[in-house]
Amino acid sequence: MHQHCSSNHQQCFISSTTQDSTPGPGPGPYRRYDRLPPIQAQFSIESDSDMTESSGLIQEYDVFDPSKPRPHIIFIIGGPGSGKGTQTSKIAAHYDFECVSVGEILRNQLLQHAPSDRKWELIAQIIANGELAPQETTIEELKHQFIKKQDAKGFIVDGFPREISQTFTFEEQIGSPDLVILLACSNQQLRQRLEKRALQQGRPDDNTHAIEKRLDTFKQNITLIAKYYQERGLITRVDADREEDDIFTDIKTIVQERLFPKEEEP
Ligand code: UDP
Ligand code: MG
């Protein structure tokens, strides 16, 4: 089911700076990789071996082949119903990038595992309640997608990060996005779109209680996330209260400027 990292060009490292060098169950960061296949261990002392800031990060996992240019990564964030999924598919089609929808991946995993697996049963409850799945799970799922699609030119990640700690963990374990697009929408517009979608799609988290909770979760977390990416000059805000095609026109201009400044339109 999950892509194993045994292909030739896939490099997986475990780098250890301490005596805790045996991957396996138990507390600590190793648990994060419980479900990954056995990986070739390679122990090394990191260049930052003064054990200061990164001493907690005992393991690193190279998601992308370090000998190749890293694929572009764009995050699309915004409130529930802001049009992330729609715009993500459009960008992916236009630039021949891969779509990665975190919400969809989690929903698919739920369908597959929730009845028989306690962990996914709990995550199903969390999501149906409009709250966030544990970030270990979410980031692991994201990594699997990246590994599975190694040769992609770029990835558009829909609906991630949802909280600041996910932002940091992604950066530590995978890297920095090249661009973050924030789809800014009024609350009224978000509610209207979600209610419409509830009638059309019957998603388990499009119920009144979960909608309110998701709006709350978004409001609580977006300020810090936006501030963080603002300080790094990575985020652009797009007015998403408009028609789909107008929003997409703006997004194309932004992606072109940021990712392909000297190239012609594809
Ligand atoms: N979710 C999560 N972590 C993420 C992204 C999504 O836990 O990083 C969960 C969360 O419960 C969210 C749900 O998945 O409400 C649906 O996410 P999606 O992006 O599909 O929601 P949308 O914004 O499209 O309504
Ligand atoms: Mg969506």
PDB file of N, CA, C and O in Angstrom, residues 158-193:
ATOM      1  N   ASP A 158      -2.913  20.826  -0.855  1.00  0.00           N
ATOM      2  CA  ASP A 158      -4.195  21.466  -0.545  1.00  0.00           C
ATOM      3  C   ASP A 158      -4.545  21.245   0.925  1.00  0.00           C
ATOM      4  O   ASP A 158      -4.640  20.121   1.384  1.00  0.00           O
ATOM      5  N   GLY A 159      -4.683  22.349   1.643  1.00  0.00           N
ATOM      6  CA  GLY A 159      -5.170  22.245   3.020  1.00  0.00           C
ATOM      7  C   GLY A 159      -4.117  21.856   4.040  1.00  0.00           C
ATOM      8  O   GLY A 159      -4.414  21.147   5.001  1.00  0.00           O
ATOM      9  N   PHE A 160      -2.932  22.334   3.867  1.00  0.00           N
ATOM     10  CA  PHE A 160      -1.845  22.073   4.807  1.00  0.00           C
ATOM     11  C   PHE A 160      -0.862  23.227   4.712  1.00  0.00           C
ATOM     12  O   PHE A 160      -0.599  23.693   3.605  1.00  0.00           O
ATOM     13  N   PRO A 161      -0.277  23.699   5.810  1.00  0.00           N
ATOM     14  CA  PRO A 161      -0.496  23.298   7.192  1.00  0.00           C
ATOM     15  C   PRO A 161      -1.734  23.932   7.807  1.00  0.00           C
ATOM     16  O   PRO A 161      -2.173  24.982   7.402  1.00  0.00           O
ATOM     17  N   ARG A 162      -2.251  23.256   8.829  1.00  0.00           N
ATOM     18  CA  ARG A 162      -3.446  23.726   9.530  1.00  0.00           C
ATOM     19  C   ARG A 162      -3.098  24.295  10.897  1.00  0.00           C
ATOM     20  O   ARG A 162      -3.945  24.887  11.551  1.00  0.00           O
ATOM     21  N   GLU A 163      -1.889  24.054  11.348  1.00  0.00           N
ATOM     22  CA  GLU A 163      -1.479  24.618  12.637  1.00  0.00           C
ATOM     23  C   GLU A 163       0.024  24.840  12.600  1.00  0.00           C
ATOM     24  O   GLU A 163       0.725  24.217  11.810  1.00  0.00           O
ATOM     25  N   ILE A 164       0.501  25.712  13.469  1.00  0.00           N
ATOM     26  CA  ILE A 164       1.897  26.150  13.369  1.00  0.00           C
ATOM     27  C   ILE A 164       2.877  24.992  13.583  1.00  0.00           C
ATOM     28  O   ILE A 164       3.926  24.936  12.938  1.00  0.00           O
ATOM     29  N   SER A 165       2.519  24.046  14.449  1.00  0.00           N
ATOM     30  CA  SER A 165       3.465  22.952  14.688  1.00  0.00           C
ATOM     31  C   SER A 165       3.643  22.094  13.438  1.00  0.00           C
ATOM     32  O   SER A 165       4.731  21.587  13.168  1.00  0.00           O
ATOM     33  N   GLN A 166       2.602  21.963  12.638  1.00  0.00           N
ATOM     34  CA  GLN A 166       2.745  21.234  11.367  1.00  0.00           C
ATOM     35  C   GLN A 166       3.721  21.976  10.448  1.00  0.00           C
ATOM     36  O   GLN A 166       4.500  21.368   9.721  1.00  0.00           O
ATOM     37  N   THR A 167       3.639  23.291  10.506  1.00  0.00           N
ATOM     38  CA  THR A 167       4.524  24.126   9.690  1.00  0.00           C
ATOM     39  C   THR A 167       5.978  23.824  10.016  1.00  0.00           C
ATOM     40  O   THR A 167       6.802  23.600   9.126  1.00  0.00           O
ATOM     41  N   PHE A 168       6.275  23.804  11.315  1.00  0.00           N
ATOM     42  CA  PHE A 168       7.657  23.564  11.740  1.00  0.00           C
ATOM     43  C   PHE A 168       8.103  22.143  11.394  1.00  0.00           C
ATOM     44  O   PHE A 168       9.209  21.933  10.915  1.00  0.00           O
ATOM     45  N   THR A 169       7.231  21.187  11.694  1.00  0.00           N
ATOM     46  CA  THR A 169       7.622  19.791  11.461  1.00  0.00           C
ATOM     47  C   THR A 169       7.866  19.539   9.981  1.00  0.00           C
ATOM     48  O   THR A 169       8.823  18.860   9.600  1.00  0.00           O
ATOM     49  N   PHE A 170       7.011  20.093   9.141  1.00  0.00           N
ATOM     50  CA  PHE A 170       7.200  19.908   7.696  1.00  0.00           C
ATOM     51  C   PHE A 170       8.562  20.462   7.281  1.00  0.00           C
ATOM     52  O   PHE A 170       9.307  19.838   6.536  1.00  0.00           O
ATOM     53  N   GLU A 171       8.850  21.618   7.789  1.00  0.00           N
ATOM     54  CA  GLU A 171      10.108  22.262   7.420  1.00  0.00           C
ATOM     55  C   GLU A 171      11.316  21.449   7.884  1.00  0.00           C
ATOM     56  O   GLU A 171      12.285  21.283   7.159  1.00  0.00           O
ATOM     57  N   GLU A 172      11.225  20.925   9.099  1.00  0.00           N
ATOM     58  CA  GLU A 172      12.333  20.113   9.623  1.00  0.00           C
ATOM     59  C   GLU A 172      12.498  18.812   8.863  1.00  0.00           C
ATOM     60  O   GLU A 172      13.597  18.368   8.599  1.00  0.00           O
ATOM     61  N   GLN A 173      11.386  18.199   8.539  1.00  0.00           N
ATOM     62  CA  GLN A 173      11.476  16.844   7.997  1.00  0.00           C
ATOM     63  C   GLN A 173      11.424  16.773   6.477  1.00  0.00           C
ATOM     64  O   GLN A 173      11.869  15.803   5.892  1.00  0.00           O
ATOM     65  N   ILE A 174      10.873  17.793   5.838  1.00  0.00           N
ATOM     66  CA  ILE A 174      10.726  17.732   4.376  1.00  0.00           C
ATOM     67  C   ILE A 174      11.388  18.937   3.710  1.00  0.00           C
ATOM     68  O   ILE A 174      12.164  18.789   2.786  1.00  0.00           O
ATOM     69  N   GLY A 175      11.110  20.110   4.181  1.00  0.00           N
ATOM     70  CA  GLY A 175      11.726  21.302   3.605  1.00  0.00           C
ATOM     71  C   GLY A 175      10.769  22.472   3.622  1.00  0.00           C
ATOM     72  O   GLY A 175       9.660  22.382   4.145  1.00  0.00           O
ATOM     73  N   SER A 176      11.213  23.577   3.018  1.00  0.00           N
ATOM     74  CA  SER A 176      10.376  24.768   3.014  1.00  0.00           C
ATOM     75  C   SER A 176       9.545  24.792   1.728  1.00  0.00           C
ATOM     76  O   SER A 176      10.032  24.414   0.673  1.00  0.00           O
ATOM     77  N   PRO A 177       8.298  25.238   1.818  1.00  0.00           N
ATOM     78  CA  PRO A 177       7.552  25.412   0.568  1.00  0.00           C
ATOM     79  C   PRO A 177       8.164  26.571  -0.226  1.00  0.00           C
ATOM     80  O   PRO A 177       8.832  27.436   0.351  1.00  0.00           O
ATOM     81  N   ASP A 178       7.956  26.583  -1.546  1.00  0.00           N
ATOM     82  CA  ASP A 178       8.435  27.705  -2.357  1.00  0.00           C
ATOM     83  C   ASP A 178       7.454  28.861  -2.315  1.00  0.00           C
ATOM     84  O   ASP A 178       7.816  30.009  -2.542  1.00  0.00           O
ATOM     85  N   LEU A 179       6.207  28.515  -2.067  1.00  0.00           N
ATOM     86  CA  LEU A 179       5.151  29.523  -2.117  1.00  0.00           C
ATOM     87  C   LEU A 179       3.963  29.037  -1.292  1.00  0.00           C
ATOM     88  O   LEU A 179       3.644  27.850  -1.305  1.00  0.00           O
ATOM     89  N   VAL A 180       3.335  29.979  -0.590  1.00  0.00           N
ATOM     90  CA  VAL A 180       2.120  29.647   0.164  1.00  0.00           C
ATOM     91  C   VAL A 180       1.025  30.603  -0.311  1.00  0.00           C
ATOM     92  O   VAL A 180       1.226  31.822  -0.303  1.00  0.00           O
ATOM     93  N   ILE A 181      -0.086  30.048  -0.762  1.00  0.00           N
ATOM     94  CA  ILE A 181      -1.183  30.901  -1.221  1.00  0.00           C
ATOM     95  C   ILE A 181      -2.322  30.810  -0.220  1.00  0.00           C
ATOM     96  O   ILE A 181      -2.798  29.720   0.098  1.00  0.00           O
ATOM     97  N   LEU A 182      -2.702  31.965   0.290  1.00  0.00           N
ATOM     98  CA  LEU A 182      -3.815  32.015   1.243  1.00  0.00           C
ATOM     99  C   LEU A 182      -5.077  32.486   0.525  1.00  0.00           C
ATOM    100  O   LEU A 182      -5.116  33.598  -0.006  1.00  0.00           O
ATOM    101  N   LEU A 183      -6.074  31.629   0.475  1.00  0.00           N
ATOM    102  CA  LEU A 183      -7.348  31.998  -0.145  1.00  0.00           C
ATOM    103  C   LEU A 183      -8.209  32.661   0.922  1.00  0.00           C
ATOM    104  O   LEU A 183      -8.706  32.004   1.837  1.00  0.00           O
ATOM    105  N   ALA A 184      -8.340  33.967   0.813  1.00  0.00           N
ATOM    106  CA  ALA A 184      -9.045  34.723   1.852  1.00  0.00           C
ATOM    107  C   ALA A 184     -10.510  34.901   1.485  1.00  0.00           C
ATOM    108  O   ALA A 184     -10.840  35.395   0.418  1.00  0.00           O
ATOM    109  N   CYS A 185     -11.368  34.479   2.374  1.00  0.00           N
ATOM    110  CA  CYS A 185     -12.808  34.448   2.123  1.00  0.00           C
ATOM    111  C   CYS A 185     -13.554  34.947   3.350  1.00  0.00           C
ATOM    112  O   CYS A 185     -13.117  34.684   4.472  1.00  0.00           O
ATOM    113  N   SER A 186     -14.687  35.578   3.135  1.00  0.00           N
ATOM    114  CA  SER A 186     -15.475  36.009   4.293  1.00  0.00           C
ATOM    115  C   SER A 186     -16.125  34.784   4.944  1.00  0.00           C
ATOM    116  O   SER A 186     -16.387  33.784   4.275  1.00  0.00           O
ATOM    117  N   ASN A 187     -16.408  34.914   6.233  1.00  0.00           N
ATOM    118  CA  ASN A 187     -17.062  33.821   6.950  1.00  0.00           C
ATOM    119  C   ASN A 187     -18.399  33.453   6.343  1.00  0.00           C
ATOM    120  O   ASN A 187     -18.762  32.281   6.261  1.00  0.00           O
ATOM    121  N   GLN A 188     -19.101  34.498   5.915  1.00  0.00           N
ATOM    122  CA  GLN A 188     -20.436  34.281   5.346  1.00  0.00           C
ATOM    123  C   GLN A 188     -20.338  33.433   4.079  1.00  0.00           C
ATOM    124  O   GLN A 188     -21.090  32.470   3.903  1.00  0.00           O
ATOM    125  N   GLN A 189     -19.370  33.776   3.251  1.00  0.00           N
ATOM    126  CA  GLN A 189     -19.149  33.028   2.016  1.00  0.00           C
ATOM    127  C   GLN A 189     -18.757  31.579   2.324  1.00  0.00           C
ATOM    128  O   GLN A 189     -19.249  30.636   1.710  1.00  0.00           O
ATOM    129  N   LEU A 190     -17.881  31.389   3.312  1.00  0.00           N
ATOM    130  CA  LEU A 190     -17.437  30.042   3.679  1.00  0.00           C
ATOM    131  C   LEU A 190     -18.637  29.202   4.118  1.00  0.00           C
ATOM    132  O   LEU A 190     -18.814  28.078   3.653  1.00  0.00           O
ATOM    133  N   ARG A 191     -19.461  29.759   4.991  1.00  0.00           N
ATOM    134  CA  ARG A 191     -20.627  29.008   5.485  1.00  0.00           C
ATOM    135  C   ARG A 191     -21.554  28.618   4.346  1.00  0.00           C
ATOM    136  O   ARG A 191     -21.993  27.475   4.259  1.00  0.00           O
ATOM    137  N   GLN A 192     -21.808  29.584   3.464  1.00  0.00           N
ATOM    138  CA  GLN A 192     -22.722  29.309   2.335  1.00  0.00           C
ATOM    139  C   GLN A 192     -22.189  28.177   1.470  1.00  0.00           C
ATOM    140  O   GLN A 192     -22.916  27.261   1.106  1.00  0.00           O
ATOM    141  N   ARG A 193     -20.909  28.233   1.161  1.00  0.00           N
ATOM    142  CA  ARG A 193     -20.334  27.201   0.295  1.00  0.00           C
ATOM    143  C   ARG A 193     -20.351  25.833   0.968  1.00  0.00           C
ATOM    144  O   ARG A 193     -20.621  24.815   0.331  1.00  0.00           O
TER     145      ARG A 193
END
